[in-house]
Coordinates of C-alpha atoms and ligand atoms in Angstrom, one line a residue:
Chain A
M1 CA 32.8 10.0 58.1
K2 CA 35.9 8.8 57.0
Q3 CA 38.3 11.2 54.6
L4 CA 40.5 10.0 52.1
L5 CA 42.2 12.7 50.6
I6 CA 43.5 12.9 47.1
L7 CA 46.6 15.5 46.9
S8 CA 49.8 16.0 44.3
G9 CA 51.9 19.1 45.8
K10 CA 52.2 20.1 42.3
G11 CA 48.8 20.8 40.1
G12 CA 48.3 19.5 36.9
T13 CA 49.1 15.8 38.1
G14 CA 45.9 14.7 37.4
K15 CA 44.8 14.6 41.0
T16 CA 40.7 16.1 39.8
T17 CA 40.8 13.4 36.9
I18 CA 41.9 11.2 39.1
A19 CA 39.4 11.9 42.3
S20 CA 36.4 12.4 39.9
A21 CA 37.4 8.6 38.9
F22 CA 37.6 7.4 42.6
I23 CA 34.2 9.0 42.9
R24 CA 32.7 7.7 40.5
L25 CA 34.1 4.0 41.0
A26 CA 32.9 4.4 44.9
D27 CA 29.9 5.6 44.0
A28 CA 30.6 7.9 46.6
K29 CA 27.6 9.6 48.5
A30 CA 30.1 12.0 49.9
Y31 CA 33.0 14.2 48.2
A32 CA 34.3 17.8 48.3
D33 CA 36.9 19.9 46.4
C34 CA 39.2 22.0 48.7
D35 CA 41.1 23.3 45.8
V36 CA 39.5 26.2 46.7
D37 CA 41.8 28.8 44.3
A38 CA 41.0 26.6 41.5
P39 CA 38.4 24.3 41.9
N40 CA 37.7 22.1 38.7
L41 CA 36.3 18.8 40.2
H42 CA 32.1 20.0 39.5
L43 CA 33.0 20.5 35.8
I44 CA 33.6 16.9 35.4
T45 CA 31.4 15.1 38.2
G46 CA 28.0 16.4 36.5
Q47 CA 25.9 17.7 39.2
N48 CA 22.6 18.4 37.5
S49 CA 21.0 20.9 40.1
D50 CA 22.5 24.5 41.0
P51 CA 24.5 24.5 44.0
I52 CA 23.0 26.8 46.9
K53 CA 25.8 29.4 47.2
T54 CA 26.3 31.0 51.2
D55 CA 28.7 33.6 51.0
Y56 CA 32.3 32.9 52.4
Y57 CA 33.5 36.2 55.1
G58 CA 36.6 35.6 55.5
L59 CA 38.7 38.8 57.4
P60 CA 37.2 42.2 57.7
K61 CA 39.2 44.7 55.4
A62 CA 40.1 48.4 57.2
E63 CA 38.6 51.6 55.9
I64 CA 40.0 54.7 56.8
N65 CA 37.3 57.6 57.3
S66 CA 39.3 60.3 56.0
K67 CA 37.0 63.4 57.2
S68 CA 38.0 62.2 60.8
C69 CA 41.9 61.0 60.1
I70 CA 44.2 64.0 61.1
E71 CA 47.1 62.7 59.1
C72 CA 49.7 61.2 62.0
D73 CA 50.6 57.8 59.8
Q74 CA 50.1 55.9 63.0
C75 CA 47.9 53.3 61.2
R76 CA 50.5 53.4 58.0
Q77 CA 53.7 52.8 60.4
G78 CA 51.9 50.0 62.6
C79 CA 50.6 48.0 59.6
R80 CA 52.7 45.2 59.7
F81 CA 51.4 44.2 55.2
D82 CA 52.2 47.7 53.4
A83 CA 48.8 48.4 53.5
I84 CA 47.9 52.0 54.0
S85 CA 49.3 53.9 51.3
A86 CA 49.5 57.8 52.1
E87 CA 49.0 59.7 48.9
K88 CA 46.8 62.5 48.8
I89 CA 45.1 60.7 51.6
Y90 CA 45.5 57.6 53.4
K91 CA 43.8 55.0 52.4
V92 CA 43.6 51.4 52.6
D93 CA 44.7 48.6 49.6
P94 CA 42.0 45.9 50.7
L95 CA 44.4 43.3 48.3
A96 CA 46.9 44.2 50.9
C97 CA 44.9 44.6 54.0
E98 CA 44.9 41.0 55.9
G99 CA 42.3 42.7 58.8
C100 CA 44.7 42.4 61.4
G101 CA 43.2 45.1 63.6
V102 CA 46.7 46.8 64.2
C103 CA 46.1 50.0 62.6
K104 CA 42.4 50.5 64.4
V105 CA 43.6 50.0 67.8
V106 CA 46.7 52.4 66.9
C107 CA 44.4 55.3 65.7
P108 CA 44.1 58.2 68.5
V109 CA 41.1 59.9 66.4
D110 CA 38.7 56.3 65.7
A111 CA 38.8 57.2 62.5
I112 CA 39.2 53.1 61.3
S113 CA 36.6 50.6 61.2
L114 CA 36.6 46.7 60.1
K115 CA 34.0 46.0 57.4
P116 CA 33.6 42.6 57.2
A117 CA 34.4 41.8 53.3
V118 CA 32.9 38.6 50.9
A119 CA 36.1 36.4 50.7
G120 CA 34.7 33.8 48.6
E121 CA 31.4 31.7 47.8
L122 CA 30.8 28.4 49.5
M123 CA 28.6 26.1 46.9
M124 CA 26.7 23.0 48.3
Y125 CA 25.1 20.7 45.8
T126 CA 22.7 17.8 47.7
N127 CA 20.2 15.7 46.2
E128 CA 18.6 12.1 47.8
E129 CA 21.5 10.4 47.9
K130 CA 24.4 12.8 47.0
V131 CA 26.4 15.7 48.6
F132 CA 28.6 17.4 47.2
S133 CA 30.8 20.7 48.9
T134 CA 33.0 22.9 47.0
A135 CA 34.0 26.4 47.1
Q136 CA 35.5 29.3 45.0
L137 CA 37.8 31.8 46.2
K138 CA 37.5 35.2 45.6
M139 CA 40.2 36.5 43.6
G140 CA 43.6 37.4 45.6
S141 CA 42.1 36.8 48.7
G142 CA 44.4 35.3 51.0
T143 CA 42.5 33.0 53.8
S144 CA 42.3 30.1 51.7
G145 CA 42.8 27.8 54.9
K146 CA 39.9 28.7 56.4
L147 CA 37.2 28.5 53.2
V148 CA 39.1 24.9 52.8
A149 CA 38.0 24.3 56.7
E150 CA 34.4 25.9 55.6
V151 CA 34.2 23.3 52.8
K152 CA 34.7 20.3 54.7
K153 CA 32.4 21.7 57.6
Q154 CA 29.8 21.9 55.2
L155 CA 30.8 18.5 53.8
K156 CA 30.2 16.9 57.7
S157 CA 26.8 18.7 58.2
A158 CA 25.1 17.6 55.6
A159 CA 27.0 13.9 55.3
V160 CA 26.4 13.0 59.0
D161 CA 25.9 9.6 58.3
V162 CA 27.7 8.8 54.9
E163 CA 30.5 6.7 55.9
L164 CA 33.4 7.5 52.8
A165 CA 33.7 11.1 51.8
I166 CA 36.5 11.6 49.1
I167 CA 38.4 15.1 49.0
D168 CA 40.4 16.4 46.4
G169 CA 42.6 18.8 48.0
S170 CA 44.4 21.7 47.4
P171 CA 48.1 21.8 45.8
G172 CA 51.2 23.7 47.8
I173 CA 52.3 22.6 50.9
G174 CA 50.9 25.7 52.7
C175 CA 47.9 27.0 54.4
P176 CA 45.6 25.2 52.3
V177 CA 47.2 21.9 52.4
I178 CA 47.0 21.9 55.3
A179 CA 43.7 22.2 56.7
S180 CA 42.4 19.9 53.6
L181 CA 44.7 17.1 55.7
S182 CA 42.8 18.0 59.5
G183 CA 40.9 14.9 59.8
A184 CA 41.7 13.3 56.9
D185 CA 41.8 9.4 57.5
M186 CA 44.5 8.7 54.5
V187 CA 46.3 10.8 52.4
L188 CA 46.9 9.4 48.2
I189 CA 49.4 11.2 46.8
V190 CA 49.1 11.7 43.1
A191 CA 52.7 11.5 41.8
E192 CA 53.9 13.2 38.2
P193 CA 57.1 11.1 37.3
S194 CA 59.9 14.5 37.0
V195 CA 62.0 15.4 38.9
S196 CA 60.4 18.8 39.9
G197 CA 57.2 16.4 39.9
I198 CA 59.3 14.2 42.9
S199 CA 60.9 17.0 44.4
D200 CA 56.9 18.3 44.9
M201 CA 55.9 14.8 46.1
E202 CA 58.6 15.0 48.7
R203 CA 57.4 17.6 50.3
I204 CA 54.2 16.7 50.2
I205 CA 55.1 13.7 51.9
K206 CA 56.4 15.7 54.6
T207 CA 54.2 17.8 55.2
A208 CA 51.2 15.1 55.8
A209 CA 54.2 13.3 57.7
K210 CA 53.9 16.1 60.2
F211 CA 50.3 15.1 60.4
G212 CA 50.6 11.6 60.9
T213 CA 48.5 11.0 58.2
K214 CA 48.4 7.3 56.5
T215 CA 49.8 7.8 53.1
A216 CA 49.4 6.0 49.8
V217 CA 51.2 6.9 46.6
C218 CA 50.2 6.8 42.6
V219 CA 52.1 7.8 39.5
N220 CA 49.7 9.4 36.7
K221 CA 51.6 9.5 33.2
F222 CA 54.2 6.8 34.7
D223 CA 55.1 5.8 31.2
T224 CA 56.1 9.6 30.1
N225 CA 59.3 9.1 32.0
L226 CA 60.1 5.7 33.2
D227 CA 63.5 6.0 34.5
N228 CA 61.9 8.4 36.9
T229 CA 58.7 6.4 38.2
D230 CA 61.4 3.8 38.6
K231 CA 62.5 6.4 41.1
I232 CA 60.2 7.0 42.8
E233 CA 58.7 3.5 43.5
V234 CA 62.2 3.5 45.4
F235 CA 61.6 5.8 47.2
C236 CA 58.1 5.1 48.3
E237 CA 59.6 1.6 49.4
K238 CA 62.6 3.2 51.7
E239 CA 60.5 5.5 52.9
G240 CA 58.1 2.6 53.8
L241 CA 54.8 4.1 52.0
H242 CA 52.3 2.2 50.3
F243 CA 53.1 2.2 46.6
V244 CA 49.6 1.5 44.6
G245 CA 50.1 1.8 41.4
K246 CA 50.4 3.6 37.6
I247 CA 48.4 5.3 35.3
P248 CA 49.5 5.5 31.8
F249 CA 49.5 8.9 29.8
D250 CA 46.5 8.8 27.7
S251 CA 44.7 11.1 24.9
E252 CA 41.7 9.6 25.1
A253 CA 42.0 11.0 29.2
V254 CA 41.6 14.8 27.8
K255 CA 38.8 14.2 25.4
A256 CA 36.9 12.6 28.3
I257 CA 37.7 15.4 30.1
N258 CA 37.0 18.1 27.4
N259 CA 33.5 16.2 27.6
G260 CA 32.9 16.8 31.3
R261 CA 33.5 13.3 31.6
T262 CA 35.8 11.1 34.1
I263 CA 38.3 8.5 33.0
T264 CA 35.9 5.6 33.9
D265 CA 32.9 6.4 32.0
I266 CA 34.6 5.9 28.4
N267 CA 36.6 2.6 27.6
C268 CA 40.1 3.7 27.7
S269 CA 44.0 2.8 29.2
S270 CA 44.6 5.4 31.9
G271 CA 40.4 4.5 32.7
A272 CA 41.4 1.2 33.6
A273 CA 44.6 1.5 35.5
V274 CA 42.7 3.7 37.5
K275 CA 40.8 0.9 39.2
E276 CA 43.5 -0.9 39.6
V277 CA 44.8 1.7 41.5
Y278 CA 41.5 2.7 43.4
N279 CA 41.3 -1.2 44.6
K280 CA 44.7 -0.9 46.2
T281 CA 43.9 2.4 47.9
M282 CA 40.3 1.1 49.3
E283 CA 42.5 -2.1 50.5
L284 CA 44.5 0.3 52.6
F285 CA 41.9 2.4 53.5
N286 CA 39.4 0.0 55.5
K287 CA 42.7 -1.3 56.9
V288 CA 43.1 1.9 58.2
V289 CA 39.7 3.5 59.5
G290 CA 38.7 -0.1 60.7
Chain B
M1 CA 61.2 44.3 31.9
R2 CA 59.8 42.3 34.4
I3 CA 57.3 39.3 33.0
A4 CA 55.9 37.3 35.5
V5 CA 54.9 34.0 34.3
L6 CA 51.4 32.6 35.2
S7 CA 48.7 29.8 35.0
G8 CA 45.9 29.4 37.0
K9 CA 46.8 25.6 38.3
G10 CA 50.8 24.4 38.9
G11 CA 51.8 21.3 36.2
T12 CA 50.7 23.4 33.2
G13 CA 54.0 24.8 31.4
K14 CA 54.6 27.9 33.3
T15 CA 57.5 27.0 34.9
L16 CA 59.1 25.5 31.3
V17 CA 58.3 28.7 29.6
S18 CA 60.1 31.1 32.5
V19 CA 63.2 28.9 32.7
N20 CA 63.4 28.3 28.3
L21 CA 62.3 31.7 28.5
A22 CA 65.4 33.3 30.8
A23 CA 67.7 30.9 29.4
T24 CA 67.2 31.9 25.3
A25 CA 66.8 35.9 26.8
K26 CA 71.1 34.8 28.0
M27 CA 71.9 37.5 30.2
S28 CA 69.1 37.4 32.3
I29 CA 67.4 36.9 35.7
Y30 CA 65.5 33.7 37.0
I31 CA 63.2 34.6 39.9
D32 CA 61.1 31.4 41.2
C33 CA 58.4 32.5 43.8
D34 CA 56.4 29.7 43.8
V35 CA 57.8 29.2 47.1
E36 CA 55.5 26.3 47.9
E37 CA 57.1 24.3 45.0
P38 CA 60.5 26.0 43.6
N39 CA 61.3 23.8 40.6
G40 CA 63.0 26.1 38.2
Y41 CA 66.2 25.5 40.1
L42 CA 66.2 21.7 39.5
F43 CA 66.5 22.7 35.4
F44 CA 69.3 25.8 36.3
K45 CA 71.3 24.1 39.0
P46 CA 72.5 26.7 39.4
E47 CA 76.3 27.4 41.2
D48 CA 77.7 29.6 42.9
V49 CA 74.7 29.2 45.0
Q50 CA 74.7 31.6 48.5
E51 CA 72.0 31.2 50.8
E52 CA 69.8 34.0 53.3
A53 CA 67.3 32.9 56.0
I54 CA 64.6 34.3 55.8
S55 CA 62.2 35.5 58.7
V56 CA 59.6 36.6 60.6
K57 CA 58.7 38.1 64.0
I58 CA 56.6 36.2 66.1
P59 CA 55.4 37.1 69.7
K60 CA 57.5 35.7 72.6
V61 CA 55.9 35.5 75.9
D62 CA 57.2 36.0 79.2
N63 CA 55.2 34.2 81.4
E64 CA 56.4 36.2 84.9
L65 CA 55.3 38.7 83.9
C66 CA 51.6 37.8 82.2
N67 CA 48.4 37.7 84.8
G68 CA 46.3 36.1 82.5
C69 CA 44.0 38.7 81.5
R70 CA 44.0 38.3 77.8
K71 CA 43.3 40.8 75.7
C72 CA 46.6 39.5 73.4
I73 CA 43.7 36.0 72.3
G74 CA 40.8 38.7 72.3
F75 CA 42.5 41.0 69.7
C76 CA 45.1 38.1 67.5
K77 CA 42.1 37.9 64.3
F78 CA 43.7 34.2 63.6
N79 CA 43.5 32.5 66.7
A80 CA 47.1 32.0 67.1
L81 CA 46.9 32.7 70.8
A82 CA 45.7 31.0 73.7
Y83 CA 46.1 30.1 77.5
I84 CA 46.1 27.0 78.4
K85 CA 46.9 25.5 81.8
D86 CA 47.7 29.4 83.3
K87 CA 50.2 30.0 80.5
L88 CA 50.0 31.3 76.9
I89 CA 50.4 29.6 74.3
V90 CA 51.3 31.2 71.0
F91 CA 50.4 28.6 67.7
D92 CA 53.5 29.9 65.0
E93 CA 52.2 28.6 61.7
V94 CA 49.1 30.5 62.4
C95 CA 50.3 34.0 63.2
H96 CA 50.5 36.5 60.5
S97 CA 53.0 38.8 62.3
C98 CA 50.8 41.6 62.7
S99 CA 52.6 42.5 66.2
G100 CA 49.1 43.6 67.4
C101 CA 49.3 41.7 70.9
V102 CA 52.6 42.7 71.3
M103 CA 51.3 45.8 71.0
L104 CA 48.6 46.0 73.2
C105 CA 49.4 43.8 76.4
P106 CA 49.7 45.8 79.0
E107 CA 52.0 43.9 81.0
K108 CA 54.7 44.3 78.4
A109 CA 54.7 40.3 78.7
L110 CA 54.6 39.8 75.0
S111 CA 58.3 40.9 72.7
E112 CA 59.1 39.5 69.3
K113 CA 61.0 37.2 68.4
E114 CA 62.6 36.1 65.2
K115 CA 61.4 32.8 63.6
I116 CA 62.8 31.4 60.1
I117 CA 59.9 29.9 57.6
G118 CA 62.2 30.1 54.1
R119 CA 65.6 31.0 52.4
V120 CA 66.5 32.5 49.3
Q121 CA 68.8 31.6 47.4
K122 CA 70.7 32.6 44.5
G123 CA 73.3 31.5 42.3
T124 CA 74.0 31.1 38.2
S125 CA 73.4 29.0 35.5
D126 CA 75.6 30.0 32.5
Q127 CA 74.3 34.0 32.0
V128 CA 71.4 33.5 33.6
A129 CA 71.3 34.6 37.5
V130 CA 68.6 32.4 39.0
Y131 CA 66.9 33.3 42.6
T132 CA 64.9 31.1 44.3
G133 CA 62.5 31.1 47.2
I134 CA 61.6 28.3 49.5
L135 CA 59.3 28.0 51.8
N136 CA 59.7 26.4 55.0
V137 CA 57.2 22.8 54.5
G138 CA 55.0 23.5 57.4
E139 CA 54.4 27.4 56.6
A140 CA 51.3 28.1 56.3
S141 CA 52.6 31.1 53.6
G142 CA 54.8 32.2 51.1
I143 CA 54.6 36.3 51.7
P144 CA 57.6 37.3 53.0
V145 CA 59.3 34.7 51.0
I146 CA 58.2 36.3 47.8
K147 CA 59.0 39.9 48.9
K148 CA 62.3 39.6 49.7
L149 CA 63.0 37.9 46.5
L150 CA 60.9 40.9 44.5
V151 CA 62.5 43.6 46.2
E152 CA 65.8 42.5 45.9
N153 CA 65.8 43.0 41.9
K154 CA 63.1 45.5 41.6
L155 CA 66.9 47.7 40.9
K156 CA 67.6 45.6 38.4
A157 CA 64.8 46.3 35.6
D158 CA 67.2 46.7 33.0
K159 CA 67.7 43.3 32.1
H160 CA 64.9 40.9 31.4
T161 CA 63.5 39.1 34.1
F162 CA 61.1 36.4 34.4
I163 CA 58.9 35.9 37.6
D164 CA 57.7 31.9 37.9
C165 CA 54.4 32.8 39.8
P166 CA 52.7 30.7 42.1
P167 CA 49.9 28.6 40.5
G168 CA 46.6 30.2 41.4
S169 CA 45.0 33.7 42.1
A170 CA 45.3 33.8 45.0
C171 CA 47.6 36.5 47.5
T172 CA 51.0 35.0 46.8
V173 CA 50.2 35.1 43.2
I174 CA 49.2 39.0 43.2
E175 CA 52.2 39.8 45.3
S176 CA 54.5 38.0 42.6
I177 CA 53.0 40.2 39.6
K178 CA 52.4 43.4 41.2
D179 CA 55.5 45.3 39.5
A180 CA 55.7 43.0 36.7
D181 CA 55.4 44.5 33.1
Y182 CA 53.9 41.9 31.3
C183 CA 51.8 39.0 32.1
I184 CA 52.3 35.7 30.1
L185 CA 49.6 33.2 31.0
V186 CA 50.2 29.6 30.1
A187 CA 47.3 27.6 29.4
E188 CA 46.7 24.1 28.9
P189 CA 44.2 22.6 26.2
T190 CA 41.2 21.2 28.4
L191 CA 38.5 22.3 29.7
F192 CA 39.8 22.8 33.6
G193 CA 42.5 24.8 31.5
V194 CA 39.9 27.3 30.1
H195 CA 38.7 27.3 33.3
N196 CA 41.6 28.1 35.2
L197 CA 42.7 30.5 32.1
N198 CA 39.8 32.1 33.2
M199 CA 40.7 33.1 36.6
V200 CA 43.9 34.6 35.8
Y201 CA 42.2 36.3 32.8
E202 CA 40.3 37.7 35.4
L203 CA 43.3 38.8 37.4
V204 CA 45.5 39.8 35.3
R205 CA 42.7 42.5 33.8
L206 CA 42.1 43.4 37.3
F207 CA 45.5 45.0 38.1
G208 CA 45.4 46.9 34.6
K209 CA 48.0 44.4 33.3
Q210 CA 49.1 43.8 30.0
Y211 CA 49.0 39.9 29.0
G212 CA 49.0 37.4 26.6
V213 CA 48.9 33.6 26.2
I214 CA 51.5 31.0 25.2
L215 CA 48.9 27.8 24.4
N216 CA 51.4 25.1 25.6
K217 CA 51.0 20.7 25.2
C218 CA 48.6 21.7 21.9
L219 CA 47.7 18.5 20.2
E220 CA 46.0 17.9 17.3
E221 CA 42.4 17.9 18.4
E222 CA 40.5 21.1 19.3
N223 CA 41.7 23.3 22.0
P224 CA 39.2 24.9 24.2
A225 CA 41.9 27.5 25.7
E226 CA 42.7 28.7 21.7
K227 CA 38.8 28.9 21.5
F228 CA 38.7 31.3 24.5
C229 CA 41.2 33.4 23.7
L230 CA 40.2 33.9 19.9
E231 CA 36.9 34.6 21.9
K232 CA 38.1 37.0 24.4
N233 CA 39.9 38.8 21.9
I234 CA 42.7 37.6 23.8
K235 CA 47.1 37.8 22.0
I236 CA 48.1 35.0 22.0
L237 CA 51.9 34.9 21.7
G238 CA 52.7 31.7 20.3
R239 CA 51.7 27.6 20.6
I240 CA 54.1 25.1 22.3
P241 CA 53.3 21.5 20.5
F242 CA 52.7 18.4 22.5
D243 CA 56.2 16.4 22.6
T244 CA 57.1 13.1 23.9
E245 CA 60.5 14.8 22.9
L246 CA 60.1 18.1 24.8
G247 CA 58.3 16.1 27.4
T248 CA 60.6 14.1 28.5
L249 CA 63.5 16.5 28.3
N250 CA 61.7 18.7 30.6
S251 CA 60.3 15.9 33.1
N252 CA 64.2 15.2 33.2
A253 CA 64.7 18.6 34.5
E254 CA 66.5 19.7 31.1
I255 CA 66.6 23.2 29.6
A256 CA 64.7 22.0 26.1
V257 CA 66.4 25.4 24.3
R258 CA 70.1 24.5 26.1
K259 CA 69.5 20.8 24.3
S260 CA 68.2 21.3 21.3
E261 CA 68.5 24.0 18.4
K262 CA 64.3 23.3 17.1
Y263 CA 64.0 24.6 20.5
L264 CA 66.2 27.9 21.1
D265 CA 64.6 28.8 17.8
M266 CA 60.6 28.0 19.2
F267 CA 61.6 29.7 22.1
S268 CA 63.4 32.5 20.4
L269 CA 60.3 33.5 18.4
L270 CA 58.2 33.4 22.0
L271 CA 60.7 35.5 23.3
E272 CA 60.4 37.7 20.5
A273 CA 56.2 37.6 20.3
V274 CA 56.6 38.8 24.3
T275 CA 59.2 41.7 23.7
R276 CA 57.2 43.3 21.1
E277 CA 54.4 43.6 23.0
V278 CA 55.8 45.4 26.0
Ligands
SF4_301 S1 43.8 45.9 59.4 FE1 46.2 44.8 59.7 S2 46.7 45.1 57.9 FE2 44.7 45.7 57.9 S3 45.2 48.0 57.2 FE3 45.0 47.5 59.5 S4 47.0 46.7 59.7 FE4 46.8 46.7 58.3
SF4_302 S1 46.2 56.3 62.4 FE1 44.3 57.6 61.8 S2 44.5 59.6 61.8 FE2 46.4 58.4 62.0 S3 47.2 59.1 59.9 FE3 45.8 56.6 60.1 S4 43.3 57.2 60.0 FE4 44.7 59.0 60.5
SF4_303 S1 48.1 40.6 76.7 FE1 49.8 40.1 78.0 S2 49.5 39.8 80.2 FE2 47.4 39.9 79.0 S3 47.2 36.8 78.2 FE3 48.3 38.4 77.1 S4 51.0 38.1 77.5 FE4 49.5 37.7 79.0
SF4_304 S1 51.1 38.6 66.1 FE1 49.4 39.6 65.6 S2 48.8 37.1 64.5 FE2 50.6 36.8 65.3 S3 50.3 36.4 67.8 FE3 49.7 38.8 67.8 S4 48.1 39.5 67.5 FE4 48.0 36.8 66.4

């Protein structure tokens, strides 16, 4: 399975809109949403069956048995995440606990146990021909990188014979993105022509470069700021990145999304432009994997 | 008064709102906790910038002392340690700095060293104190940077403080809103917008925070985010229209309220609406 990963650095550049269009255009048999903090792809790819759901267990959470606790304060001092408080009784804040297990080791009376904790939910949509893997992280859970890895694993195991997988990546540059990058054959970055968008784009390009993944760039809503769009094109040329096209701002796109459709499902200017971006990207992708 | 500005996803106008509110409030503090993609400083272009490196402690192995017992590896919940070719290796990026391995090593072969993961900058822009946290590329967690940003500002709670939060509802967001007196949720008028708004809405409720919504990029058409607020009886603090002038100012990293009376009036009303709530 070869993976095309779509990233944006910053959220809201239209990454999911473009990923959903790609999925439609490629008639992709395997795709995934790695934005486990705020998954949106399922809203427009029109699943007609219910997903298979599996609980995702992150790291365990510490729990103090106050009956055996002798209030020696060791655990509180040992916890690097300020997760233990000592008001009336010694207590663990499950939202701050990272499950490292240090408190359990230092407790002299064995009053602490590590309890498994559900940190999210994996969802898998399948029918005869398509596999869609996605997940939702539980609020306040910090292990999203691991859940992203699970989403990809789930996709891989269900779609062994599929050649192309399209993956809607995670925003940011932290652990979830690093997890989405692992195993990706090529990255398409959806940039936004704003000063902040360019700054975010540069950071995500650096991150992808650390993994040596082939990277292409497209600009969404390019006509909202032509100067900045030019800057992005110049930047790509200078850095030797493939520039694969630009997509205009299109209020029809908002309508399509609000009706649960992709922009290629309706006749609109952004839909037409994304087709060209798709063709160029796939041409490059086939070279990379071939 | 500490006001956190958040949204389920990036790109909804979280930075637009927090930057312009801070600039409207004048003698205020702006803190950019979106350490993976800090953007606020691009708008404020702060002067007299001072920078401080942020580091965490990670284990360092003395291979002379290590006998390969692998006790540390067995303990590490984050798979940050491995024994390869007769040598203990630490994978810095995934280490969570819990110090457990150091504590446990029977041979005292492990000690801690500082590792820089990012930086915090402070500067001023007119009368606004601008704080920015920047996570280094390739690092997994920005929490230590966020903690540093917020600890510094705990004492100055008398000024209007605007916290530009990271997107989403993960641990970094929780860290950012922990001590906030009020939360502003910024929402886009799309189906995605509603889905994302719902997440932060649940988050602020879970934390028992006071909150209100600013609807951004409002078009003439039906606004699913507005509908959501009305259904759930959520306070709407105000609406920012989709308008190309504002869009252009914003995409050029200009602070709209410093460029035009029109936007200054608009954000003054928003600021009033927020202050009234707190
Ligand atoms: S498991 Fe680690 S993070 Fe959780 S309370 Fe114990 S020491 Fe703190
Ligand atoms: S280390 Fe154990 S005994 Fe000591 S305060 Fe913590 S839970 Fe109680
Ligand atoms: S616990 Fe200490 S001695 Fe054992 S493998 Fe780890 S570093 Fe080496
Ligand atoms: S400090 Fe904690 S997370 Fe880091 S290597 Fe040691 S045990 Fe693992």
